[in-house]
XYZ file of C-alpha atoms in Angstrom:
449
model
C 81.870 89.224 90.380
C 82.212 92.729 91.791
C 81.032 91.480 95.196
C 83.296 88.432 94.961
C 86.324 90.582 94.214
C 85.493 93.079 96.947
C 85.073 90.372 99.562
C 88.219 88.499 98.512
C 90.484 91.557 98.459
C 89.079 93.039 101.676
C 89.311 89.859 103.750
C 92.912 88.832 103.015
C 94.650 91.813 104.717
C 92.729 91.159 107.952
C 93.768 87.507 108.330
C 97.118 88.108 110.116
C 95.350 90.327 112.661
C 92.598 87.753 113.146
C 95.140 84.954 113.619
C 96.984 86.997 116.229
C 93.820 87.837 118.185
C 92.737 84.193 118.152
C 96.161 83.042 119.401
C 96.706 81.064 116.222
C 99.697 82.626 114.479
C 101.425 79.241 114.356
C 98.409 77.860 112.500
C 98.322 80.694 109.973
C 99.469 78.309 107.196
C 96.283 76.312 107.795
C 94.102 79.427 107.575
C 95.865 80.669 104.459
C 95.892 77.239 102.821
C 92.284 76.253 103.537
C 90.948 78.706 100.972
C 93.213 77.362 98.250
C 92.613 73.683 98.978
C 88.850 74.206 99.050
C 88.824 76.284 95.850
C 90.425 73.332 94.059
C 87.516 71.132 95.117
C 84.987 73.905 94.461
C 86.263 74.393 90.921
C 85.832 70.711 90.105
C 82.389 70.590 91.739
C 81.212 73.746 89.973
C 82.599 72.669 86.607
C 80.991 69.225 86.613
C 77.722 70.606 87.996
C 77.659 73.217 85.231
C 78.417 70.598 82.560
C 75.609 68.370 83.799
C 72.846 70.877 84.528
C 73.918 74.322 83.374
C 75.710 77.070 85.259
C 72.750 78.569 87.105
C 72.572 76.208 90.067
C 76.279 76.078 90.992
C 76.537 79.841 90.559
C 73.566 80.464 92.856
C 74.815 77.926 95.398
C 78.294 79.484 95.391
C 76.933 82.988 95.920
C 74.762 81.948 98.874
C 77.586 79.922 100.423
C 79.913 82.929 100.145
C 77.611 84.954 102.421
C 77.425 82.117 104.949
C 81.207 81.832 105.077
C 81.610 85.508 105.954
C 79.353 85.033 108.978
C 81.174 81.860 110.064
C 84.531 83.651 109.908
C 83.264 86.867 111.494
C 81.995 85.160 114.647
C 85.067 82.924 115.036
C 86.009 82.090 118.616
C 89.031 79.980 117.644
C 91.578 79.732 114.870
C 89.964 76.462 113.783
C 86.609 78.138 113.205
C 88.342 80.815 111.152
C 90.023 78.061 109.123
C 86.634 76.391 108.592
C 85.204 79.683 107.369
C 88.081 80.103 104.936
C 87.569 76.538 103.697
C 83.903 77.211 102.945
C 84.884 80.499 101.322
C 87.323 78.706 99.038
C 84.669 76.164 98.111
C 82.282 78.983 97.216
C 84.941 80.935 95.296
C 85.895 77.898 93.212
C 82.259 77.241 92.321
C 81.578 80.867 91.422
C 84.724 81.322 89.297
C 84.144 78.212 87.201
C 80.382 78.762 86.990
C 80.799 82.326 85.721
C 83.086 81.168 82.918
C 80.727 78.283 82.114
C 77.760 80.668 82.086
C 79.537 82.931 79.605
C 80.247 79.951 77.375
C 76.634 78.757 77.570
C 74.890 82.127 77.240
C 77.005 84.138 74.770
C 77.966 83.469 71.153
C 81.677 83.092 70.505
C 82.112 86.626 69.142
C 80.800 88.184 72.393
C 82.660 86.022 74.905
C 85.841 88.166 74.991
C 83.740 91.226 75.884
C 81.957 89.335 78.639
C 85.259 88.066 80.038
C 86.743 91.570 79.903
C 83.717 92.848 81.836
C 84.283 90.207 84.501
C 87.915 91.267 84.859
C 87.011 94.966 85.042
C 84.823 94.176 88.065
C 88.049 93.714 90.090
C 89.395 97.234 89.499
C 87.334 99.193 92.044
C 87.551 96.437 94.707
C 91.343 96.446 94.344
C 91.431 100.205 94.924
C 88.940 100.398 97.791
C 88.742 96.999 99.481
C 92.183 96.459 101.099
C 92.756 99.972 102.548
C 89.167 100.219 103.772
C 89.438 96.807 105.415
C 92.730 97.864 106.994
C 91.129 100.992 108.472
C 88.126 99.093 109.831
C 90.378 96.382 111.272
C 92.685 98.895 112.982
C 90.073 101.362 114.253
C 87.298 98.918 115.056
C 87.678 95.146 114.659
C 88.620 92.573 112.042
C 85.269 90.919 112.796
C 83.499 94.020 111.478
C 85.141 93.441 108.091
C 83.683 89.936 107.736
C 80.262 90.731 109.160
C 80.000 94.037 107.305
C 80.708 92.299 104.007
C 78.062 89.678 104.856
C 75.469 92.416 105.351
C 76.473 94.218 102.156
C 76.321 91.074 100.031
C 73.177 89.497 101.492
C 70.514 91.350 99.490
C 72.398 91.358 96.153
C 73.060 87.641 96.590
C 69.392 86.888 97.229
C 68.451 89.023 94.217
C 70.881 87.049 92.056
C 69.390 83.764 93.244
C 65.936 85.009 92.158
C 67.299 86.045 88.760
C 68.908 82.634 88.295
C 65.644 80.792 88.885
C 64.493 78.934 85.799
C 65.350 75.871 83.757
C 68.560 74.410 85.106
C 69.712 72.994 81.775
C 70.325 75.598 79.023
C 68.318 75.184 75.846
C 70.236 73.117 73.337
C 72.715 71.801 75.881
C 74.029 68.277 75.309
C 72.767 65.477 77.550
C 74.677 64.504 80.642
C 77.376 62.125 79.429
C 80.163 63.220 81.740
C 80.966 60.871 84.612
C 81.243 63.080 87.675
C 82.158 60.836 90.578
C 85.773 59.865 89.762
C 87.021 63.451 89.153
C 85.147 64.721 92.198
C 86.529 61.970 94.407
C 90.049 62.601 93.130
C 89.666 66.341 93.723
C 88.369 65.696 97.250
C 91.321 63.422 98.036
C 93.768 65.981 96.626
C 92.151 68.726 98.716
C 92.425 66.506 101.796
C 96.096 65.893 101.085
C 96.748 69.596 100.694
C 94.927 70.342 103.967
C 96.935 67.699 105.850
C 100.151 69.175 104.524
C 99.154 72.701 105.525
C 98.448 71.575 109.076
C 101.619 69.524 109.238
C 103.907 72.484 108.512
C 102.376 74.492 111.374
C 104.531 72.631 113.894
C 107.726 70.647 114.228
C 107.237 67.310 115.983
C 106.485 63.698 115.110
C 102.726 64.228 114.901
C 103.064 67.138 112.476
C 105.607 65.261 110.392
C 103.158 62.375 110.042
C 100.517 64.797 108.742
C 103.018 66.164 106.238
C 103.934 62.673 105.070
C 100.288 61.659 104.713
C 99.352 64.809 102.809
C 102.368 64.542 100.529
C 101.561 60.907 99.778
C 98.000 61.742 98.725
C 99.213 64.586 96.499
C 101.874 62.464 94.817
C 99.426 59.640 94.062
C 96.265 61.535 93.084
C 97.237 65.052 91.909
C 98.718 63.854 88.573
C 95.277 62.500 87.619
C 93.965 66.067 87.452
C 96.847 67.345 85.274
C 98.146 66.640 81.738
C 100.573 63.751 81.366
C 104.146 65.024 81.663
C 103.368 67.978 83.915
C 105.812 66.970 86.674
C 108.635 66.588 84.142
C 107.744 69.847 82.352
C 107.283 68.132 78.994
C 107.218 70.596 76.115
C 103.919 72.233 75.289
C 100.873 72.183 77.546
C 102.419 70.125 80.402
C 105.247 72.634 80.862
C 102.786 75.540 80.667
C 100.603 73.976 83.357
C 103.614 73.355 85.600
C 104.883 76.925 85.236
C 101.461 78.231 86.248
C 101.685 76.298 89.504
C 105.214 77.505 90.293
C 104.406 81.143 89.552
C 101.160 81.194 91.535
C 102.800 79.393 94.439
C 105.602 81.944 94.601
C 103.403 85.011 94.296
C 100.704 84.057 96.767
C 103.234 82.813 99.311
C 104.963 86.190 99.142
C 101.540 87.782 99.554
C 100.921 85.661 102.682
C 104.345 85.883 104.343
C 105.042 89.600 103.983
C 101.865 90.842 105.752
C 102.328 88.241 108.500
C 105.924 89.360 109.052
C 105.182 93.075 108.940
C 102.255 92.923 111.367
C 103.577 90.410 113.901
C 107.319 91.150 113.820
C 107.696 94.729 112.611
C 104.511 96.215 114.091
C 103.360 97.678 110.776
C 99.853 99.195 110.768
C 97.050 97.297 109.052
C 96.456 100.304 106.790
C 99.910 99.858 105.260
C 99.139 96.223 104.506
C 95.877 97.226 102.870
C 97.652 99.802 100.717
C 100.234 97.195 99.690
C 97.469 94.858 98.522
C 95.820 97.704 96.617
C 99.070 98.684 94.957
C 99.778 95.071 94.016
C 96.361 94.690 92.377
C 96.751 97.931 90.429
C 100.266 97.223 89.124
C 99.235 93.649 88.242
C 96.466 95.084 86.045
C 98.879 97.642 84.584
C 101.504 95.032 83.721
C 98.790 92.827 82.200
C 97.674 95.748 80.040
C 101.261 96.272 78.888
C 101.791 92.636 77.909
C 98.504 92.731 76.028
C 99.952 95.439 73.773
C 103.137 93.443 73.060
C 101.561 91.223 70.444
C 104.772 90.730 68.456
C 106.783 89.466 71.431
C 107.091 85.691 71.927
C 105.000 84.748 74.911
C 107.580 82.459 76.453
C 110.023 85.391 76.621
C 107.463 87.441 78.550
C 107.111 84.487 80.910
C 110.875 84.482 81.492
C 111.003 88.258 82.031
C 108.093 88.137 84.484
C 109.795 85.333 86.406
C 113.031 87.311 86.706
C 111.096 90.330 87.982
C 109.512 88.100 90.619
C 112.960 86.819 91.618
C 114.096 90.423 92.210
C 110.952 90.995 94.283
C 111.744 87.981 96.463
C 115.251 89.380 96.920
C 113.704 92.603 98.203
C 111.642 90.562 100.651
C 114.845 88.970 101.969
C 116.346 92.435 102.477
C 113.120 93.480 104.228
C 113.709 90.902 106.963
C 116.607 92.949 108.333
C 115.289 94.696 111.445
C 117.064 97.949 110.691
C 115.569 98.333 107.239
C 112.337 100.272 106.661
C 109.142 98.256 106.447
C 108.448 99.800 103.042
C 111.182 97.620 101.512
C 109.273 94.432 102.276
C 105.954 96.026 101.325
C 107.373 97.128 97.972
C 108.301 93.499 97.239
C 104.575 92.754 96.950
C 104.213 95.417 94.253
C 107.213 94.240 92.250
C 106.059 90.623 92.462
C 102.686 91.742 91.083
C 104.442 93.346 88.112
C 106.080 90.003 87.355
C 102.777 88.154 87.641
C 101.049 90.715 85.430
C 103.528 89.892 82.658
C 103.715 86.164 83.356
C 100.201 84.950 84.165
C 98.319 86.159 81.049
C 101.205 84.997 78.846
C 100.883 81.498 80.302
C 97.132 81.641 79.687
C 97.698 82.521 76.032
C 100.243 79.714 75.671
C 97.908 77.172 77.284
C 95.129 78.046 74.840
C 97.509 77.809 71.890
C 98.553 74.317 73.022
C 95.004 73.147 73.762
C 93.421 70.658 71.322
C 90.254 71.762 69.590
C 87.211 71.375 71.814
C 89.272 70.970 74.990
C 89.621 74.599 76.091
C 87.506 74.025 79.181
C 89.558 71.010 80.215
C 92.762 72.991 79.666
C 91.520 75.921 81.753
C 90.588 73.499 84.511
C 94.066 71.980 84.471
C 95.618 75.446 84.725
C 93.452 76.327 87.737
C 94.218 73.003 89.408
C 97.942 73.559 88.933
C 97.587 77.087 90.294
C 95.940 75.826 93.475
C 98.381 72.951 93.943
C 101.302 75.313 93.418
C 99.995 77.694 96.063
C 99.499 74.901 98.585
C 102.858 73.221 97.943
C 105.087 76.292 97.815
C 103.353 77.891 100.787
C 103.724 74.691 102.816
C 107.442 74.487 102.020
C 107.985 78.132 102.931
C 106.183 77.860 106.271
C 107.959 74.583 106.999
C 111.271 76.376 106.485
C 110.174 79.198 108.785
C 109.014 76.868 111.557
C 112.087 74.647 111.254
C 114.440 77.595 111.681
C 112.546 78.802 114.750
C 112.466 75.271 116.237
C 116.238 75.048 115.820
C 116.750 78.217 117.848
C 117.077 80.823 115.120
C 115.280 84.145 115.420
C 111.876 84.508 113.799
C 113.225 87.104 111.367
C 116.002 84.696 110.352
C 113.282 82.133 109.689
C 111.454 84.580 107.453
C 114.709 85.281 105.617
C 115.253 81.562 105.005
C 111.664 81.141 103.808
C 112.020 84.003 101.343
C 115.366 82.594 100.225
C 113.595 79.341 99.362
C 111.133 81.328 97.236
C 113.976 82.410 94.956
C 114.096 78.919 93.439
C 110.663 78.734 91.691
C 110.951 81.967 89.633
C 114.498 81.081 88.583
C 113.255 77.637 87.525
C 110.424 79.273 85.556
C 112.887 81.495 83.709
C 114.978 78.429 82.896
C 112.052 76.308 81.655
C 110.055 79.047 79.890
C 111.271 77.847 76.488
C 109.498 74.514 77.020
C 106.164 76.371 77.006
C 106.949 78.018 73.667
C 104.130 78.075 71.144
C 104.766 75.827 68.166
C 102.636 77.878 65.823
C 98.999 78.437 65.097
C 96.726 81.240 66.053
C 97.244 82.465 69.599
C 94.216 83.748 71.439
C 94.545 87.133 73.168
C 94.278 87.011 76.950
C 91.910 89.173 78.929
C 93.997 92.157 79.971
C 93.461 91.925 83.731
C 93.733 88.120 83.965
C 92.796 87.925 87.626
C 94.086 84.711 89.232
C 90.750 82.888 89.297
C 89.214 84.468 86.198
C 91.143 82.883 83.352
C 89.176 83.339 80.128
C 88.987 80.841 77.310
C 87.151 82.781 74.620
C 88.588 84.098 71.345
C 87.674 87.064 69.216
């Protein structure tokens, strides 16, 4: 998990530079969205594989695939190869994240699972401090390719060692027989991932061909995505459906801000890559700090913390809008990433706690899967809408900075909607499980102490 976190946090700040060097800035939504769409499929694949045969095989496969993806991305000669590398990386990340949680559930008794989950979250602390600024320095002084290939070299031997350790019986002792049909969920997840990918490509341009891709992707999402989510999610029905929906809106807003701001600062404001790396580091640190704070507010209703976190994110998006003014300092836009992370640190773990309190007995794994699916769909959908707004403004003759301002203005709507609907996620009673304090986006825990 340490290597996964280091690779994930180090790679993201280099993507705008890589897209620029490969003459693919217009296709940046595809590069940014490929990881998310693939992680949705990878999570379903890893979860069903772990249920059928234990967590060892999908975990080992995900770790090996993660090394391969770094090489594919590092030697990219076109923006499409970089997108393919990010797709494979998302597939690997989804498998690893779900497999790690499944392994903890299979290997540890219930009383030790919270400690194991806390250990997994703590593995992200050092990568968040070191990874982004170091990647920014290497990218600026040497090459963005060195970041990908260097990470591949660093992770090769530990990954092979982990594969050796994971050798053994694939099915844990005492595990139930395979009675889970795997094909329908996997096929649905693959179709949903395809729809998300089509939509991401469609918003990269503004002509009939791109609009057809958008329409096709949207159609697939509308028809098949609800099958992976609780009934009533789209209408924010009280309880778990509303909680799942709010997770998608919050993740979509945050990670779109995290994608748009670096792209704007590097390509339009000429900000150094080191500054972007420091912004990512700061965001990771304040996210963890805000998560720690909410973990100590046990007497506060969780839905109120969700509303407060959403309002903080709305203020952060407002700062991003101000940061699009050419005369303003670049630090204004960069600081929006930090403030948005504060909001997510309050909001995300609170939603996790609420989802577990709403989950029926024996369905915690299914609930966690629904939350992760909603998170990925929210990222894809909100990011696609934001980039579509940006490209539409530019196609209509507006300046690029005006397009960024309009895109950020659109992002004000989801956090305000979250604040308005937070009461629908309110816990109706019962024992609420404490969330892991760091609550990294792909490391949602489901254990209780």
